[in-house]
Amino acid sequence: MNDDIPFDKNLNLAPDRVDEVMPGVRRIMADNPGPFTFKGTLSYIVGRGRVAIVDPGPDDPRHIGTLLDAVRNETVTHIFVTHTHRDHSPAVPAIKAATGATVYAEGPHRAARPLHIGEHNPLDSSGDHDFRPDVALKDGEIITGDGWTIEAVATPGHTANHMAYAFKEKNALFVGDHVMAWATSIVAPPDGAMSDYMASLQKLAKRSETIYFPGHGPAINDAARFVNYYILHRKAREASILHRLAKGATDIPTIVRSIYIGIDPRLTGAAGLSVLAHMEDLVTRGLVETDGPPAIDGVYRLVSA
Ligand SMILES: [Zn+2]
């Protein structure tokens, strides 16, 4: 089901190199490759002279050193954080201490919904629970710097506090982990929520940005078309789940085996959570039922019309 999206895995970028991806946008990749991070997390530098940094990245002294070296003769006035996964925000305190920049983000790390009784959060360790922005941003807020203008674009779904940042002068969007060229985004409860995620995709589909700079992988040059592929992919995945349930009640591991063919074994847990995210949405919409709140070990069946 993955091959309906025209994925692009071409990123010839060594860690710790400064790469000017377009005039006014530099990127530096952390050396944290993995099944969720592709070749590494990308930090972006916006502008020249008096600049902003988008996503300082993981708490890795080498990455922090490279980022600070890249802006050695400049002034960092703003730090923007797309979301509080541990590969995006833990470098914030070090960059803030070295530069005195003000930190902007939607808010602290939080789950999209309360935990159910007896539920433990399998994603606890992936969140940067210490993060606090200096300035909490609302959707649509405009922040003006020296030669650049950023608009905060609330995009919950991957995390509850996910924020994308539109670079108005370049018609570009720093899109974090909401949309990526190399793979689909992970939407995993309780931190993520599928209904929010779909609404955020629909919102981006109506915007005018032509290029996306994601937190991982290459830039997306045909942004509107790519978002539509992402939307179609999610709808197809939902249709596959409903199709499987039409054959009878079943559980999430069975669905993962039947629709995620050839998946990287390291991603099986994430795939299960992604199916759970769809189940939460389908139960809320009255299409699917289960006993008690939707759970990773629950049995699901179609609601008969
Ligand atoms: Zn993330």
Tab-separated table of C-alpha atoms and ligand atoms in Angstrom:
chain	number	residue	atom	x	y	z
A	1	MET	CA	0.000	0.000	0.000
A	2	ASN	CA	2.995	2.283	0.356
A	3	ASP	CA	3.801	2.540	-3.316
A	4	ASP	CA	0.918	4.919	-4.045
A	5	ILE	CA	3.040	7.781	-2.670
A	6	PRO	CA	5.950	8.874	-4.933
A	7	PHE	CA	8.552	8.637	-2.196
A	8	ASP	CA	11.876	10.398	-2.651
A	9	LYS	CA	14.842	9.030	-0.702
A	10	ASN	CA	17.520	11.087	-2.468
A	11	LEU	CA	19.353	13.020	0.194
A	12	ASN	CA	23.079	13.351	-0.429
A	13	LEU	CA	23.896	15.194	2.731
A	14	ALA	CA	26.615	14.199	5.180
A	15	PRO	CA	25.936	14.834	8.876
A	16	ASP	CA	27.538	18.001	10.226
A	17	ARG	CA	27.687	19.721	6.833
A	18	VAL	CA	26.028	23.085	6.210
A	19	ASP	CA	23.929	22.920	3.043
A	20	GLU	CA	22.209	25.949	1.512
A	21	VAL	CA	19.084	24.313	0.115
A	22	MET	CA	17.724	27.640	-1.203
A	23	PRO	CA	18.847	31.245	-0.726
A	24	GLY	CA	17.949	32.071	2.876
A	25	VAL	CA	17.532	28.452	3.980
A	26	ARG	CA	20.444	26.377	5.266
A	27	ARG	CA	20.099	22.862	6.670
A	28	ILE	CA	22.295	20.682	8.867
A	29	MET	CA	21.600	17.005	9.494
A	30	ALA	CA	22.238	15.353	12.861
A	31	ASP	CA	24.027	12.004	12.853
A	32	ASN	CA	21.029	10.055	14.216
A	33	PRO	CA	19.966	7.712	11.399
A	34	GLY	CA	17.298	5.098	12.177
A	35	PRO	CA	14.005	3.517	11.122
A	36	PHE	CA	12.063	6.593	12.315
A	37	THR	CA	14.609	9.320	11.491
A	38	PHE	CA	15.813	8.215	8.010
A	39	LYS	CA	19.386	9.571	7.655
A	40	GLY	CA	18.991	12.008	10.538
A	41	THR	CA	17.053	14.986	11.878
A	42	LEU	CA	17.366	18.218	9.883
A	43	SER	CA	17.863	21.570	11.598
A	44	TYR	CA	17.217	24.656	9.436
A	45	ILE	CA	18.706	28.168	9.573
A	46	VAL	CA	16.406	30.895	8.211
A	47	GLY	CA	17.819	34.171	6.864
A	48	ARG	CA	21.307	35.681	6.961
A	49	GLY	CA	22.866	37.865	9.627
A	50	ARG	CA	20.008	37.878	12.137
A	51	VAL	CA	18.605	34.405	11.766
A	52	ALA	CA	16.112	31.860	13.126
A	53	ILE	CA	16.778	28.182	13.750
A	54	VAL	CA	13.968	25.674	13.130
A	55	ASP	CA	14.307	22.469	15.214
A	56	PRO	CA	17.715	22.523	16.961
A	57	GLY	CA	17.577	18.710	16.993
A	58	PRO	CA	18.675	15.999	19.420
A	59	ASP	CA	20.858	16.567	22.477
A	60	ASP	CA	24.034	15.703	20.564
A	61	PRO	CA	27.113	17.877	21.326
A	62	ARG	CA	28.511	17.391	17.831
A	63	HIS	CA	25.299	18.522	16.115
A	64	ILE	CA	24.958	21.468	18.507
A	65	GLY	CA	28.596	22.422	17.783
A	66	THR	CA	28.038	22.295	14.019
A	67	LEU	CA	24.880	24.372	14.297
A	68	LEU	CA	26.619	27.021	16.423
A	69	ASP	CA	29.658	27.039	14.095
A	70	ALA	CA	27.350	27.647	11.128
A	71	VAL	CA	26.019	30.857	12.736
A	72	ARG	CA	29.302	31.929	14.329
A	73	ASN	CA	29.367	35.456	12.837
A	74	GLU	CA	25.602	35.899	12.921
A	75	THR	CA	22.964	36.523	15.590
A	76	VAL	CA	20.317	33.900	16.331
A	77	THR	CA	17.213	35.835	17.353
A	78	HIS	CA	14.546	33.098	17.206
A	79	ILE	CA	14.292	29.333	17.730
A	80	PHE	CA	11.199	27.602	16.342
A	81	VAL	CA	10.280	24.052	17.377
A	82	THR	CA	7.900	21.952	15.242
A	83	HIS	CA	7.243	19.369	17.970
A	84	THR	CA	8.732	17.778	21.046
A	85	HIS	CA	10.027	14.403	19.935
A	86	ARG	CA	13.490	13.705	21.311
A	87	ASP	CA	15.140	14.013	17.911
A	88	HIS	CA	13.829	17.599	17.406
A	89	SER	CA	13.842	19.691	20.598
A	90	PRO	CA	16.369	18.533	23.257
A	91	ALA	CA	19.155	20.729	21.754
A	92	VAL	CA	17.056	23.837	22.511
A	93	PRO	CA	18.547	24.632	25.969
A	94	ALA	CA	22.135	24.512	24.642
A	95	ILE	CA	21.359	26.664	21.577
A	96	LYS	CA	19.363	29.118	23.676
A	97	ALA	CA	22.146	29.381	26.267
A	98	ALA	CA	24.758	30.026	23.569
A	99	THR	CA	22.732	32.545	21.555
A	100	GLY	CA	20.139	34.129	23.862
A	101	ALA	CA	17.464	33.467	21.240
A	102	THR	CA	13.771	33.340	22.153
A	103	VAL	CA	12.094	29.927	21.835
A	104	TYR	CA	8.749	29.652	19.997
A	105	ALA	CA	6.520	26.568	19.854
A	106	GLU	CA	2.913	25.530	20.276
A	107	GLY	CA	3.500	24.310	23.835
A	108	PRO	CA	4.986	21.569	26.033
A	109	HIS	CA	4.823	17.895	25.082
A	110	ARG	CA	1.422	16.361	25.771
A	111	ALA	CA	-0.744	13.456	24.655
A	112	ALA	CA	-3.657	13.971	22.271
A	113	ARG	CA	-6.002	12.290	24.774
A	114	PRO	CA	-5.900	11.129	28.419
A	115	LEU	CA	-4.636	7.608	29.081
A	116	HIS	CA	-7.334	4.964	29.526
A	117	ILE	CA	-7.468	3.152	32.875
A	118	GLY	CA	-4.662	0.595	32.945
A	119	GLU	CA	-3.109	1.918	29.707
A	120	HIS	CA	0.589	2.736	29.701
A	121	ASN	CA	1.974	5.146	27.133
A	122	PRO	CA	4.340	3.218	24.834
A	123	LEU	CA	5.656	6.537	23.509
A	124	ASP	CA	6.662	8.077	26.844
A	125	SER	CA	10.387	7.861	26.161
A	126	SER	CA	10.094	9.476	22.718
A	127	GLY	CA	8.793	12.776	24.142
A	128	ASP	CA	10.924	15.677	25.404
A	129	HIS	CA	8.961	16.277	28.601
A	130	ASP	CA	11.307	19.032	29.833
A	131	PHE	CA	10.659	21.350	26.893
A	132	ARG	CA	8.950	24.709	27.555
A	133	PRO	CA	8.744	27.474	24.920
A	134	ASP	CA	9.386	31.104	25.896
A	135	VAL	CA	6.466	32.050	23.661
A	136	ALA	CA	3.497	29.719	23.060
A	137	LEU	CA	2.216	30.204	19.517
A	138	LYS	CA	-1.333	30.006	18.229
A	139	ASP	CA	-2.327	28.995	14.716
A	140	GLY	CA	-1.884	31.872	12.275
A	141	GLU	CA	0.452	33.988	14.404
A	142	ILE	CA	3.031	35.958	12.428
A	143	ILE	CA	6.600	36.410	13.684
A	144	THR	CA	8.750	38.931	11.867
A	145	GLY	CA	12.532	38.744	11.799
A	146	ASP	CA	15.274	40.548	9.889
A	147	GLY	CA	14.378	39.851	6.264
A	148	TRP	CA	12.032	36.953	6.971
A	149	THR	CA	8.449	36.424	8.091
A	150	ILE	CA	7.204	33.208	9.694
A	151	GLU	CA	3.556	32.155	10.074
A	152	ALA	CA	2.722	29.480	12.661
A	153	VAL	CA	0.568	26.744	11.096
A	154	ALA	CA	-0.954	24.411	13.720
A	155	THR	CA	-0.708	20.841	12.383
A	156	PRO	CA	-1.653	18.438	15.212
A	157	GLY	CA	-1.753	14.706	14.535
A	158	HIS	CA	1.824	13.378	14.593
A	159	THR	CA	1.941	14.984	18.039
A	160	ALA	CA	-0.710	17.123	19.727
A	161	ASN	CA	1.646	20.145	19.749
A	162	HIS	CA	2.929	19.869	16.172
A	163	MET	CA	3.400	23.257	14.482
A	164	ALA	CA	4.591	23.903	10.929
A	165	TYR	CA	6.173	27.232	10.003
A	166	ALA	CA	5.498	29.052	6.727
A	167	PHE	CA	8.419	31.134	5.406
A	168	LYS	CA	6.291	33.776	3.700
A	169	GLU	CA	8.964	35.370	1.481
A	170	LYS	CA	9.849	31.990	-0.061
A	171	ASN	CA	6.376	30.412	-0.186
A	172	ALA	CA	7.947	27.530	1.747
A	173	LEU	CA	6.816	25.505	4.762
A	174	PHE	CA	8.971	23.940	7.475
A	175	VAL	CA	6.713	20.968	7.911
A	176	GLY	CA	8.441	18.987	10.698
A	177	ASP	CA	7.321	15.345	10.780
A	178	HIS	CA	3.825	16.066	9.477
A	179	VAL	CA	4.696	15.343	5.827
A	180	MET	CA	7.960	13.759	4.681
A	181	ALA	CA	9.274	12.779	1.270
A	182	TRP	CA	10.949	9.524	2.314
A	183	ALA	CA	8.115	7.756	4.203
A	184	THR	CA	4.708	8.260	5.749
A	185	SER	CA	4.484	10.067	9.067
A	186	ILE	CA	3.859	8.031	12.230
A	187	VAL	CA	0.521	8.729	13.897
A	188	ALA	CA	0.517	6.808	17.179
A	189	PRO	CA	-1.928	7.168	20.106
A	190	PRO	CA	-2.029	8.509	22.724
A	191	ASP	CA	0.463	11.197	21.604
A	192	GLY	CA	-0.910	11.338	18.071
A	193	ALA	CA	-4.493	11.288	16.772
A	194	MET	CA	-5.683	10.297	13.297
A	195	SER	CA	-8.686	12.649	13.124
A	196	ASP	CA	-6.390	15.608	13.931
A	197	TYR	CA	-3.782	14.333	11.493
A	198	MET	CA	-6.252	14.080	8.590
A	199	ALA	CA	-7.643	17.548	9.360
A	200	SER	CA	-4.093	18.959	9.332
A	201	LEU	CA	-3.391	17.341	5.944
A	202	GLN	CA	-6.620	18.791	4.533
A	203	LYS	CA	-5.597	22.178	5.872
A	204	LEU	CA	-2.191	22.041	4.126
A	205	ALA	CA	-3.870	20.943	0.884
A	206	LYS	CA	-5.679	24.297	0.835
A	207	ARG	CA	-2.534	26.384	1.414
A	208	SER	CA	-0.317	27.973	-1.206
A	209	GLU	CA	3.197	26.840	-0.225
A	210	THR	CA	5.003	25.166	-3.110
A	211	ILE	CA	7.985	23.661	-1.280
A	212	TYR	CA	8.199	21.794	2.028
A	213	PHE	CA	11.271	21.412	4.191
A	214	PRO	CA	10.652	18.354	6.413
A	215	GLY	CA	12.400	17.227	9.597
A	216	HIS	CA	13.805	14.195	7.784
A	217	GLY	CA	14.705	13.552	4.161
A	218	PRO	CA	14.777	15.686	1.036
A	219	ALA	CA	12.724	18.802	0.338
A	220	ILE	CA	9.322	18.273	-1.298
A	221	ASN	CA	9.151	20.440	-4.428
A	222	ASP	CA	5.587	19.701	-5.477
A	223	ALA	CA	3.980	20.265	-2.111
A	224	ALA	CA	0.264	20.388	-2.974
A	225	ARG	CA	0.441	17.244	-5.114
A	226	PHE	CA	2.423	15.406	-2.447
A	227	VAL	CA	-0.069	16.261	0.311
A	228	ASN	CA	-2.852	14.909	-1.862
A	229	TYR	CA	-0.942	11.629	-2.226
A	230	TYR	CA	-0.625	11.516	1.567
A	231	ILE	CA	-4.389	12.050	1.973
A	232	LEU	CA	-5.175	9.336	-0.588
A	233	HIS	CA	-2.741	6.977	1.148
A	234	ARG	CA	-4.490	7.419	4.517
A	235	LYS	CA	-7.908	6.909	2.939
A	236	ALA	CA	-6.623	3.750	1.230
A	237	ARG	CA	-5.251	2.450	4.524
A	238	GLU	CA	-8.592	3.082	6.204
A	239	ALA	CA	-10.359	1.277	3.331
A	240	SER	CA	-7.990	-1.711	3.779
A	241	ILE	CA	-8.838	-1.899	7.484
A	242	LEU	CA	-12.581	-1.742	6.791
A	243	HIS	CA	-12.180	-4.350	4.052
A	244	ARG	CA	-10.417	-6.708	6.475
A	245	LEU	CA	-13.090	-6.131	9.152
A	246	ALA	CA	-15.820	-6.922	6.603
A	247	LYS	CA	-14.491	-10.515	6.702
A	248	GLY	CA	-15.138	-10.698	10.448
A	249	ALA	CA	-14.020	-9.368	13.837
A	250	THR	CA	-10.279	-9.293	14.275
A	251	ASP	CA	-7.394	-7.754	16.238
A	252	ILE	CA	-4.688	-5.224	15.373
A	253	PRO	CA	-1.767	-7.688	14.917
A	254	THR	CA	-3.827	-9.607	12.335
A	255	ILE	CA	-4.587	-6.392	10.458
A	256	VAL	CA	-0.915	-5.329	10.512
A	257	ARG	CA	0.071	-8.697	8.991
A	258	SER	CA	-2.551	-8.425	6.263
A	259	ILE	CA	-1.959	-4.809	5.141
A	260	TYR	CA	1.679	-3.992	5.958
A	261	ILE	CA	3.327	-6.433	3.585
A	262	GLY	CA	7.129	-6.437	3.661
A	263	ILE	CA	7.364	-3.964	6.540
A	264	ASP	CA	10.720	-3.343	8.279
A	265	PRO	CA	10.379	-5.566	11.422
A	266	ARG	CA	11.595	-2.637	13.543
A	267	LEU	CA	8.434	-0.766	12.474
A	268	THR	CA	5.866	-3.447	13.384
A	269	GLY	CA	5.100	-1.795	16.742
A	270	ALA	CA	4.611	1.588	15.074
A	271	ALA	CA	2.381	-0.001	12.421
A	272	GLY	CA	0.204	-1.467	15.194
A	273	LEU	CA	-0.127	1.957	16.801
A	274	SER	CA	-0.950	3.476	13.415
A	275	VAL	CA	-3.786	0.943	12.981
A	276	LEU	CA	-4.919	1.783	16.525
A	277	ALA	CA	-5.005	5.462	15.467
A	278	HIS	CA	-7.309	4.530	12.575
A	279	MET	CA	-9.463	2.414	14.957
A	280	GLU	CA	-9.905	5.328	17.371
A	281	ASP	CA	-11.081	7.467	14.481
A	282	LEU	CA	-13.382	4.742	13.058
A	283	VAL	CA	-14.933	4.066	16.498
A	284	THR	CA	-15.519	7.809	17.024
A	285	ARG	CA	-17.220	7.971	13.639
A	286	GLY	CA	-19.458	5.014	14.536
A	287	LEU	CA	-18.155	2.708	11.781
A	288	VAL	CA	-16.305	0.228	14.011
A	289	GLU	CA	-16.891	-1.036	17.552
A	290	THR	CA	-14.826	-2.708	20.247
A	291	ASP	CA	-15.279	-3.565	23.937
A	292	GLY	CA	-14.302	-0.592	26.079
A	293	PRO	CA	-12.028	2.138	24.753
A	294	PRO	CA	-10.020	1.302	21.589
A	295	ALA	CA	-6.899	-0.544	22.779
A	296	ILE	CA	-3.858	-2.088	21.120
A	297	ASP	CA	-4.998	-5.580	22.233
A	298	GLY	CA	-8.699	-5.066	21.501
A	299	VAL	CA	-10.933	-7.013	19.085
A	300	TYR	CA	-12.664	-4.869	16.457
A	301	ARG	CA	-15.750	-5.410	14.327
A	302	LEU	CA	-17.789	-3.410	11.842
A	303	VAL	CA	-20.905	-1.708	13.163
A	304	SER	CA	-23.693	-3.324	11.161
A	305	ALA	CA	-25.788	-0.741	9.371
B	1	ZN	ZN	8.408	13.311	15.409
